[in-house]
Amino acid sequence: MTRIIMSGCTGKMGRVITAAVKEKADCKIVAGIDLRVPEQSEYPVFSSPEEMQIEADVVIDFSNPTALPSLLRYAEKSGMPMVLCTTGYSELQVAEIKEMSQKVPIFYSGNMSLGINLLIELSKKAAQVFGNAFDVEIVEKHHNQKIDAPSGTALMIADSISSVMEESPKYVYDRHSFRHARTKNEIGIHSVRGGSIVGEHEVIFAGHDEILTISHSAQSKEIFAMGALNAAVFLAKQKPGLYAMSDMLRD
């Protein structure tokens, strides 16, 4: 049985994971962390990791980038593995995550969906085949309450495509500010925010007289919840290091 601490337990994803864990026999949530401590909860909730005196195997974080420093301090002190699902980290924070992964196991992914990770692999393959003969544009759509833009997933896709290109491309986020033709060495990334869209990502490879589009649409947040729970069970057995969805799929 994998004992989980849920960071961001009163948020939307925290509540979805709390509900989803009831369908898994191999794990349970033993405590939560959230600035908003509810009057009633299925498990004890603390306002910070420092307050906890709970035995557990792994932390799942679906909260806010501002929570990262306290989580990393807790990880270093306790040796607790961390599944980090929060998006919107700065470059400095990503560097801190990588540094801490040398001491404790850390699973870091901007998207916990199996389908999205397959989209990434297909996009990498397309980029290898097309080279610079096709222009690459990424469009991501999310609900109107999402704060960060572009999404962490869109950046994951762009970074993966960039990794197989001969020359690192420039990311262009705001094309209306340019008054010149599109260059070959760039990836356009576009954000849409509206309604209750769970998450949609589209990768467009536009060539001469032909277009290849690879897309993924999330129908509910449950797919991310189950991915996070599977990652927690996987990570609790690992040695220090930085892990991603591709590692779990190979396991």
PDB file of C-alpha atoms in Angstrom:
ATOM      1  CA  MET A   1       0.000   0.000   0.000  1.00  0.00           C
ATOM      2  CA  THR A   2       1.463   3.357  -1.080  1.00  0.00           C
ATOM      3  CA  ARG A   3       0.729   6.075   1.473  1.00  0.00           C
ATOM      4  CA  ILE A   4       0.257   9.471  -0.182  1.00  0.00           C
ATOM      5  CA  ILE A   5       0.385  13.066   1.069  1.00  0.00           C
ATOM      6  CA  MET A   6      -1.777  15.250  -1.211  1.00  0.00           C
ATOM      7  CA  SER A   7      -0.404  18.782  -1.622  1.00  0.00           C
ATOM      8  CA  GLY A   8      -3.097  21.146  -2.867  1.00  0.00           C
ATOM      9  CA  CYS A   9      -5.796  18.859  -1.515  1.00  0.00           C
ATOM     10  CA  THR A  10      -8.627  21.431  -1.520  1.00  0.00           C
ATOM     11  CA  GLY A  11      -7.996  22.532  -5.112  1.00  0.00           C
ATOM     12  CA  LYS A  12      -9.812  21.125  -8.135  1.00  0.00           C
ATOM     13  CA  MET A  13      -7.253  18.439  -8.907  1.00  0.00           C
ATOM     14  CA  GLY A  14      -6.735  17.652  -5.239  1.00  0.00           C
ATOM     15  CA  ARG A  15     -10.438  16.894  -4.883  1.00  0.00           C
ATOM     16  CA  VAL A  16     -10.444  14.805  -8.072  1.00  0.00           C
ATOM     17  CA  ILE A  17      -7.481  12.744  -6.837  1.00  0.00           C
ATOM     18  CA  THR A  18      -9.124  12.297  -3.433  1.00  0.00           C
ATOM     19  CA  ALA A  19     -12.153  10.814  -5.189  1.00  0.00           C
ATOM     20  CA  ALA A  20     -10.114   8.743  -7.669  1.00  0.00           C
ATOM     21  CA  VAL A  21      -7.910   7.094  -5.044  1.00  0.00           C
ATOM     22  CA  LYS A  22     -10.948   5.217  -3.726  1.00  0.00           C
ATOM     23  CA  GLU A  23     -10.905   3.165  -6.928  1.00  0.00           C
ATOM     24  CA  LYS A  24      -7.304   2.033  -6.416  1.00  0.00           C
ATOM     25  CA  ALA A  25      -6.516  -0.767  -3.999  1.00  0.00           C
ATOM     26  CA  ASP A  26      -2.760  -0.129  -4.023  1.00  0.00           C
ATOM     27  CA  CYS A  27      -2.682   3.373  -2.519  1.00  0.00           C
ATOM     28  CA  LYS A  28      -4.394   5.725  -0.080  1.00  0.00           C
ATOM     29  CA  ILE A  29      -4.141   9.388   0.963  1.00  0.00           C
ATOM     30  CA  VAL A  30      -2.990   9.703   4.578  1.00  0.00           C
ATOM     31  CA  ALA A  31      -2.681  13.509   4.804  1.00  0.00           C
ATOM     32  CA  GLY A  32      -3.117  16.731   2.872  1.00  0.00           C
ATOM     33  CA  ILE A  33      -1.355  20.083   2.575  1.00  0.00           C
ATOM     34  CA  ASP A  34      -3.194  23.285   1.731  1.00  0.00           C
ATOM     35  CA  LEU A  35      -3.237  26.916   2.830  1.00  0.00           C
ATOM     36  CA  ARG A  36      -7.010  26.542   3.222  1.00  0.00           C
ATOM     37  CA  VAL A  37      -7.482  23.959   5.949  1.00  0.00           C
ATOM     38  CA  PRO A  38     -11.062  22.644   5.710  1.00  0.00           C
ATOM     39  CA  GLU A  39     -13.184  22.184   8.816  1.00  0.00           C
ATOM     40  CA  GLN A  40     -13.949  18.604   7.764  1.00  0.00           C
ATOM     41  CA  SER A  41     -11.828  16.238   5.686  1.00  0.00           C
ATOM     42  CA  GLU A  42     -11.372  12.518   5.024  1.00  0.00           C
ATOM     43  CA  TYR A  43      -7.762  12.847   6.219  1.00  0.00           C
ATOM     44  CA  PRO A  44      -5.762  15.335   8.328  1.00  0.00           C
ATOM     45  CA  VAL A  45      -4.844  18.544   6.471  1.00  0.00           C
ATOM     46  CA  PHE A  46      -1.915  20.825   7.348  1.00  0.00           C
ATOM     47  CA  SER A  47      -1.146  24.345   6.147  1.00  0.00           C
ATOM     48  CA  SER A  48       2.535  23.537   5.506  1.00  0.00           C
ATOM     49  CA  PRO A  49       4.791  20.460   5.238  1.00  0.00           C
ATOM     50  CA  GLU A  50       6.702  21.548   8.352  1.00  0.00           C
ATOM     51  CA  GLU A  51       3.621  20.926  10.520  1.00  0.00           C
ATOM     52  CA  MET A  52       3.261  17.280   9.528  1.00  0.00           C
ATOM     53  CA  GLN A  53       4.217  14.322  11.673  1.00  0.00           C
ATOM     54  CA  ILE A  54       2.785  11.738   9.312  1.00  0.00           C
ATOM     55  CA  GLU A  55       4.328   8.509   8.022  1.00  0.00           C
ATOM     56  CA  ALA A  56       3.979   8.350   4.241  1.00  0.00           C
ATOM     57  CA  ASP A  57       5.709   7.084   1.108  1.00  0.00           C
ATOM     58  CA  VAL A  58       5.287   9.903  -1.414  1.00  0.00           C
ATOM     59  CA  VAL A  59       3.872  13.400  -1.957  1.00  0.00           C
ATOM     60  CA  ILE A  60       1.692  14.355  -4.920  1.00  0.00           C
ATOM     61  CA  ASP A  61       1.687  18.107  -5.580  1.00  0.00           C
ATOM     62  CA  PHE A  62      -1.075  19.721  -7.606  1.00  0.00           C
ATOM     63  CA  SER A  63      -0.950  23.198  -6.092  1.00  0.00           C
ATOM     64  CA  ASN A  64       0.951  26.337  -7.064  1.00  0.00           C
ATOM     65  CA  PRO A  65       4.596  27.114  -7.941  1.00  0.00           C
ATOM     66  CA  THR A  66       4.843  29.192  -4.744  1.00  0.00           C
ATOM     67  CA  ALA A  67       4.581  25.941  -2.734  1.00  0.00           C
ATOM     68  CA  LEU A  68       7.743  24.489  -4.256  1.00  0.00           C
ATOM     69  CA  PRO A  69      10.352  25.875  -1.793  1.00  0.00           C
ATOM     70  CA  SER A  70       8.636  24.373   1.264  1.00  0.00           C
ATOM     71  CA  LEU A  71       8.082  21.056  -0.534  1.00  0.00           C
ATOM     72  CA  LEU A  72      11.735  20.810  -1.554  1.00  0.00           C
ATOM     73  CA  ARG A  73      12.868  21.632   1.995  1.00  0.00           C
ATOM     74  CA  TYR A  74      10.566  18.897   3.277  1.00  0.00           C
ATOM     75  CA  ALA A  75      11.861  16.450   0.661  1.00  0.00           C
ATOM     76  CA  GLU A  76      15.480  17.141   1.589  1.00  0.00           C
ATOM     77  CA  LYS A  77      14.800  16.798   5.315  1.00  0.00           C
ATOM     78  CA  SER A  78      12.636  13.674   5.130  1.00  0.00           C
ATOM     79  CA  GLY A  79      13.886  11.985   1.952  1.00  0.00           C
ATOM     80  CA  MET A  80      10.271  11.905   0.763  1.00  0.00           C
ATOM     81  CA  PRO A  81       9.730  11.217  -2.972  1.00  0.00           C
ATOM     82  CA  MET A  82       7.795  13.933  -4.808  1.00  0.00           C
ATOM     83  CA  VAL A  83       5.375  13.696  -7.741  1.00  0.00           C
ATOM     84  CA  LEU A  84       5.293  17.277  -9.036  1.00  0.00           C
ATOM     85  CA  CYS A  85       2.299  17.895 -11.327  1.00  0.00           C
ATOM     86  CA  THR A  86       2.074  21.670 -10.861  1.00  0.00           C
ATOM     87  CA  THR A  87       2.726  23.811 -13.949  1.00  0.00           C
ATOM     88  CA  GLY A  88       4.088  27.327 -14.324  1.00  0.00           C
ATOM     89  CA  TYR A  89       7.508  26.786 -12.715  1.00  0.00           C
ATOM     90  CA  SER A  90      10.213  29.307 -13.553  1.00  0.00           C
ATOM     91  CA  GLU A  91      13.524  28.243 -15.106  1.00  0.00           C
ATOM     92  CA  LEU A  92      15.159  28.693 -11.697  1.00  0.00           C
ATOM     93  CA  GLN A  93      12.571  26.456 -10.046  1.00  0.00           C
ATOM     94  CA  VAL A  94      13.056  23.756 -12.674  1.00  0.00           C
ATOM     95  CA  ALA A  95      16.788  23.904 -11.977  1.00  0.00           C
ATOM     96  CA  GLU A  96      16.084  23.518  -8.238  1.00  0.00           C
ATOM     97  CA  ILE A  97      13.892  20.486  -8.950  1.00  0.00           C
ATOM     98  CA  LYS A  98      16.674  18.870 -10.977  1.00  0.00           C
ATOM     99  CA  GLU A  99      19.204  19.592  -8.239  1.00  0.00           C
ATOM    100  CA  MET A 100      16.976  18.093  -5.535  1.00  0.00           C
ATOM    101  CA  SER A 101      16.389  14.971  -7.662  1.00  0.00           C
ATOM    102  CA  GLN A 102      20.008  14.039  -6.987  1.00  0.00           C
ATOM    103  CA  LYS A 103      19.011  13.510  -3.343  1.00  0.00           C
ATOM    104  CA  VAL A 104      15.415  12.206  -3.524  1.00  0.00           C
ATOM    105  CA  PRO A 105      13.250  10.602  -6.229  1.00  0.00           C
ATOM    106  CA  ILE A 106      11.246  13.250  -8.111  1.00  0.00           C
ATOM    107  CA  PHE A 107       8.646  12.614 -10.808  1.00  0.00           C
ATOM    108  CA  TYR A 108       8.187  15.827 -12.788  1.00  0.00           C
ATOM    109  CA  SER A 109       5.716  16.185 -15.636  1.00  0.00           C
ATOM    110  CA  GLY A 110       3.635  19.032 -17.014  1.00  0.00           C
ATOM    111  CA  ASN A 111       0.948  16.531 -17.984  1.00  0.00           C
ATOM    112  CA  MET A 112       0.045  13.164 -16.459  1.00  0.00           C
ATOM    113  CA  SER A 113      -1.999  11.899 -19.435  1.00  0.00           C
ATOM    114  CA  LEU A 114      -0.848   8.801 -21.324  1.00  0.00           C
ATOM    115  CA  GLY A 115      -2.395  10.196 -24.527  1.00  0.00           C
ATOM    116  CA  ILE A 116      -0.471  13.466 -24.292  1.00  0.00           C
ATOM    117  CA  ASN A 117       2.796  11.629 -23.831  1.00  0.00           C
ATOM    118  CA  LEU A 118       2.048   9.561 -26.929  1.00  0.00           C
ATOM    119  CA  LEU A 119       1.289  12.820 -28.801  1.00  0.00           C
ATOM    120  CA  ILE A 120       4.723  14.064 -27.762  1.00  0.00           C
ATOM    121  CA  GLU A 121       6.447  10.962 -29.109  1.00  0.00           C
ATOM    122  CA  LEU A 122       4.527  11.184 -32.401  1.00  0.00           C
ATOM    123  CA  SER A 123       5.388  14.887 -32.718  1.00  0.00           C
ATOM    124  CA  LYS A 124       9.083  14.158 -32.178  1.00  0.00           C
ATOM    125  CA  LYS A 125       8.965  11.514 -34.901  1.00  0.00           C
ATOM    126  CA  ALA A 126       7.211  13.916 -37.291  1.00  0.00           C
ATOM    127  CA  ALA A 127       9.811  16.614 -36.595  1.00  0.00           C
ATOM    128  CA  GLN A 128      12.615  14.163 -37.344  1.00  0.00           C
ATOM    129  CA  VAL A 129      11.022  13.175 -40.661  1.00  0.00           C
ATOM    130  CA  PHE A 130      10.089  16.695 -41.811  1.00  0.00           C
ATOM    131  CA  GLY A 131      13.178  18.551 -40.601  1.00  0.00           C
ATOM    132  CA  ASN A 132      12.891  22.278 -41.350  1.00  0.00           C
ATOM    133  CA  ALA A 133      10.700  21.689 -44.425  1.00  0.00           C
ATOM    134  CA  PHE A 134       7.543  22.043 -42.298  1.00  0.00           C
ATOM    135  CA  ASP A 135       6.555  24.919 -40.010  1.00  0.00           C
ATOM    136  CA  VAL A 136       5.517  23.898 -36.485  1.00  0.00           C
ATOM    137  CA  GLU A 137       2.711  25.600 -34.566  1.00  0.00           C
ATOM    138  CA  ILE A 138       1.215  24.510 -31.231  1.00  0.00           C
ATOM    139  CA  VAL A 139      -2.271  25.527 -30.065  1.00  0.00           C
ATOM    140  CA  GLU A 140      -3.419  24.825 -26.499  1.00  0.00           C
ATOM    141  CA  LYS A 141      -6.889  25.435 -25.055  1.00  0.00           C
ATOM    142  CA  HIS A 142      -7.920  25.445 -21.389  1.00  0.00           C
ATOM    143  CA  HIS A 143     -10.696  26.694 -19.097  1.00  0.00           C
ATOM    144  CA  ASN A 144     -11.010  30.354 -18.208  1.00  0.00           C
ATOM    145  CA  GLN A 145      -9.656  29.864 -14.673  1.00  0.00           C
ATOM    146  CA  LYS A 146      -6.211  28.614 -15.738  1.00  0.00           C
ATOM    147  CA  ILE A 147      -3.610  31.171 -14.722  1.00  0.00           C
ATOM    148  CA  ASP A 148      -0.430  30.229 -16.602  1.00  0.00           C
ATOM    149  CA  ALA A 149      -0.081  30.585 -20.377  1.00  0.00           C
ATOM    150  CA  PRO A 150       1.159  28.859 -22.375  1.00  0.00           C
ATOM    151  CA  SER A 151       0.375  25.614 -20.620  1.00  0.00           C
ATOM    152  CA  GLY A 152       3.145  23.495 -19.199  1.00  0.00           C
ATOM    153  CA  THR A 153       2.084  20.777 -21.611  1.00  0.00           C
ATOM    154  CA  ALA A 154       2.495  23.056 -24.628  1.00  0.00           C
ATOM    155  CA  LEU A 155       6.015  23.837 -23.482  1.00  0.00           C
ATOM    156  CA  MET A 156       6.682  20.114 -22.947  1.00  0.00           C
ATOM    157  CA  ILE A 157       5.628  19.467 -26.546  1.00  0.00           C
ATOM    158  CA  ALA A 158       7.750  22.344 -27.871  1.00  0.00           C
ATOM    159  CA  ASP A 159      10.804  21.247 -25.882  1.00  0.00           C
ATOM    160  CA  SER A 160      10.449  17.667 -27.112  1.00  0.00           C
ATOM    161  CA  ILE A 161      10.238  18.770 -30.742  1.00  0.00           C
ATOM    162  CA  SER A 162      13.200  21.108 -30.215  1.00  0.00           C
ATOM    163  CA  SER A 163      15.278  18.229 -28.847  1.00  0.00           C
ATOM    164  CA  VAL A 164      15.286  16.452 -32.217  1.00  0.00           C
ATOM    165  CA  MET A 165      15.895  19.506 -34.420  1.00  0.00           C
ATOM    166  CA  GLU A 166      19.331  20.282 -35.828  1.00  0.00           C
ATOM    167  CA  GLU A 167      19.118  23.884 -34.611  1.00  0.00           C
ATOM    168  CA  SER A 168      17.267  24.963 -31.470  1.00  0.00           C
ATOM    169  CA  PRO A 169      14.176  26.928 -32.560  1.00  0.00           C
ATOM    170  CA  LYS A 170      12.895  30.186 -31.127  1.00  0.00           C
ATOM    171  CA  TYR A 171       9.513  30.089 -29.373  1.00  0.00           C
ATOM    172  CA  VAL A 172       7.136  32.796 -30.597  1.00  0.00           C
ATOM    173  CA  TYR A 173       4.171  33.530 -28.295  1.00  0.00           C
ATOM    174  CA  ASP A 174       2.803  36.838 -29.554  1.00  0.00           C
ATOM    175  CA  ARG A 175       2.924  36.972 -33.320  1.00  0.00           C
ATOM    176  CA  HIS A 176       0.886  40.178 -33.653  1.00  0.00           C
ATOM    177  CA  SER A 177       3.872  42.191 -32.427  1.00  0.00           C
ATOM    178  CA  PHE A 178       5.957  41.141 -35.442  1.00  0.00           C
ATOM    179  CA  ARG A 179       5.815  42.753 -38.892  1.00  0.00           C
ATOM    180  CA  HIS A 180       7.823  40.259 -40.913  1.00  0.00           C
ATOM    181  CA  ALA A 181       7.397  36.823 -42.486  1.00  0.00           C
ATOM    182  CA  ARG A 182       7.666  33.698 -40.362  1.00  0.00           C
ATOM    183  CA  THR A 183      11.165  32.239 -40.183  1.00  0.00           C
ATOM    184  CA  LYS A 184      11.933  28.524 -40.404  1.00  0.00           C
ATOM    185  CA  ASN A 185      13.726  28.406 -37.073  1.00  0.00           C
ATOM    186  CA  GLU A 186      10.746  28.986 -34.787  1.00  0.00           C
ATOM    187  CA  ILE A 187       7.812  27.264 -33.110  1.00  0.00           C
ATOM    188  CA  GLY A 188       4.625  29.270 -32.652  1.00  0.00           C
ATOM    189  CA  ILE A 189       2.788  28.619 -29.369  1.00  0.00           C
ATOM    190  CA  HIS A 190      -0.765  29.922 -28.954  1.00  0.00           C
ATOM    191  CA  SER A 191      -3.074  29.914 -25.914  1.00  0.00           C
ATOM    192  CA  VAL A 192      -6.877  29.920 -25.744  1.00  0.00           C
ATOM    193  CA  ARG A 193      -8.752  30.387 -22.456  1.00  0.00           C
ATOM    194  CA  GLY A 194     -12.503  29.908 -22.240  1.00  0.00           C
ATOM    195  CA  GLY A 195     -15.427  28.178 -20.579  1.00  0.00           C
ATOM    196  CA  SER A 196     -14.753  24.818 -18.960  1.00  0.00           C
ATOM    197  CA  ILE A 197     -12.291  23.345 -21.487  1.00  0.00           C
ATOM    198  CA  VAL A 198     -10.370  20.651 -19.611  1.00  0.00           C
ATOM    199  CA  GLY A 199      -7.401  20.628 -21.958  1.00  0.00           C
ATOM    200  CA  GLU A 200      -6.819  20.442 -25.699  1.00  0.00           C
ATOM    201  CA  HIS A 201      -3.475  20.422 -27.495  1.00  0.00           C
ATOM    202  CA  GLU A 202      -2.861  20.525 -31.232  1.00  0.00           C
ATOM    203  CA  VAL A 203       0.470  20.300 -33.027  1.00  0.00           C
ATOM    204  CA  ILE A 204       0.404  21.561 -36.621  1.00  0.00           C
ATOM    205  CA  PHE A 205       3.122  20.649 -39.125  1.00  0.00           C
ATOM    206  CA  ALA A 206       2.500  22.888 -42.143  1.00  0.00           C
ATOM    207  CA  GLY A 207       4.431  22.159 -45.327  1.00  0.00           C
ATOM    208  CA  HIS A 208       4.060  22.943 -49.007  1.00  0.00           C
ATOM    209  CA  ASP A 209       0.505  21.968 -50.016  1.00  0.00           C
ATOM    210  CA  GLU A 210       0.067  19.594 -47.051  1.00  0.00           C
ATOM    211  CA  ILE A 211      -0.628  19.803 -43.332  1.00  0.00           C
ATOM    212  CA  LEU A 212      -0.229  17.176 -40.622  1.00  0.00           C
ATOM    213  CA  THR A 213      -2.131  17.793 -37.383  1.00  0.00           C
ATOM    214  CA  ILE A 214      -1.678  15.734 -34.210  1.00  0.00           C
ATOM    215  CA  SER A 215      -4.170  16.508 -31.448  1.00  0.00           C
ATOM    216  CA  HIS A 216      -5.306  15.372 -28.017  1.00  0.00           C
ATOM    217  CA  SER A 217      -8.445  16.300 -26.092  1.00  0.00           C
ATOM    218  CA  ALA A 218      -8.934  15.606 -22.386  1.00  0.00           C
ATOM    219  CA  GLN A 219     -12.566  14.908 -21.530  1.00  0.00           C
ATOM    220  CA  SER A 220     -12.170  15.043 -17.741  1.00  0.00           C
ATOM    221  CA  LYS A 221      -9.607  15.743 -15.048  1.00  0.00           C
ATOM    222  CA  GLU A 222      -9.789  12.104 -13.933  1.00  0.00           C
ATOM    223  CA  ILE A 223      -7.194  11.064 -16.521  1.00  0.00           C
ATOM    224  CA  PHE A 224      -4.662  13.357 -14.837  1.00  0.00           C
ATOM    225  CA  ALA A 225      -5.654  12.072 -11.400  1.00  0.00           C
ATOM    226  CA  MET A 226      -5.131   8.422 -12.333  1.00  0.00           C
ATOM    227  CA  GLY A 227      -1.828   9.304 -13.974  1.00  0.00           C
ATOM    228  CA  ALA A 228      -0.640  11.048 -10.811  1.00  0.00           C
ATOM    229  CA  LEU A 229      -1.667   8.101  -8.626  1.00  0.00           C
ATOM    230  CA  ASN A 230       0.112   5.626 -10.899  1.00  0.00           C
ATOM    231  CA  ALA A 231       3.193   7.853 -10.797  1.00  0.00           C
ATOM    232  CA  ALA A 232       3.075   7.900  -6.981  1.00  0.00           C
ATOM    233  CA  VAL A 233       2.984   4.105  -6.775  1.00  0.00           C
ATOM    234  CA  PHE A 234       5.848   3.919  -9.283  1.00  0.00           C
ATOM    235  CA  LEU A 235       8.007   6.598  -7.633  1.00  0.00           C
ATOM    236  CA  ALA A 236       7.744   5.191  -4.104  1.00  0.00           C
ATOM    237  CA  LYS A 237       9.921   2.270  -5.254  1.00  0.00           C
ATOM    238  CA  GLN A 238      12.610   4.299  -7.026  1.00  0.00           C
ATOM    239  CA  LYS A 239      16.060   5.552  -6.124  1.00  0.00           C
ATOM    240  CA  PRO A 240      16.938   9.284  -6.209  1.00  0.00           C
ATOM    241  CA  GLY A 241      16.676  10.711  -9.704  1.00  0.00           C
ATOM    242  CA  LEU A 242      14.452  12.722 -12.014  1.00  0.00           C
ATOM    243  CA  TYR A 243      11.652  10.640 -13.538  1.00  0.00           C
ATOM    244  CA  ALA A 244       9.017  11.306 -16.197  1.00  0.00           C
ATOM    245  CA  MET A 245       6.083   9.519 -17.785  1.00  0.00           C
ATOM    246  CA  SER A 246       8.387   7.754 -20.252  1.00  0.00           C
ATOM    247  CA  ASP A 247      10.216   6.089 -17.333  1.00  0.00           C
ATOM    248  CA  MET A 248       6.975   4.837 -15.830  1.00  0.00           C
ATOM    249  CA  LEU A 249       5.772   3.456 -19.153  1.00  0.00           C
ATOM    250  CA  ARG A 250       9.005   1.492 -19.560  1.00  0.00           C
ATOM    251  CA  ASP A 251       8.786   0.043 -16.045  1.00  0.00           C
TER     252      ASP A 251
END
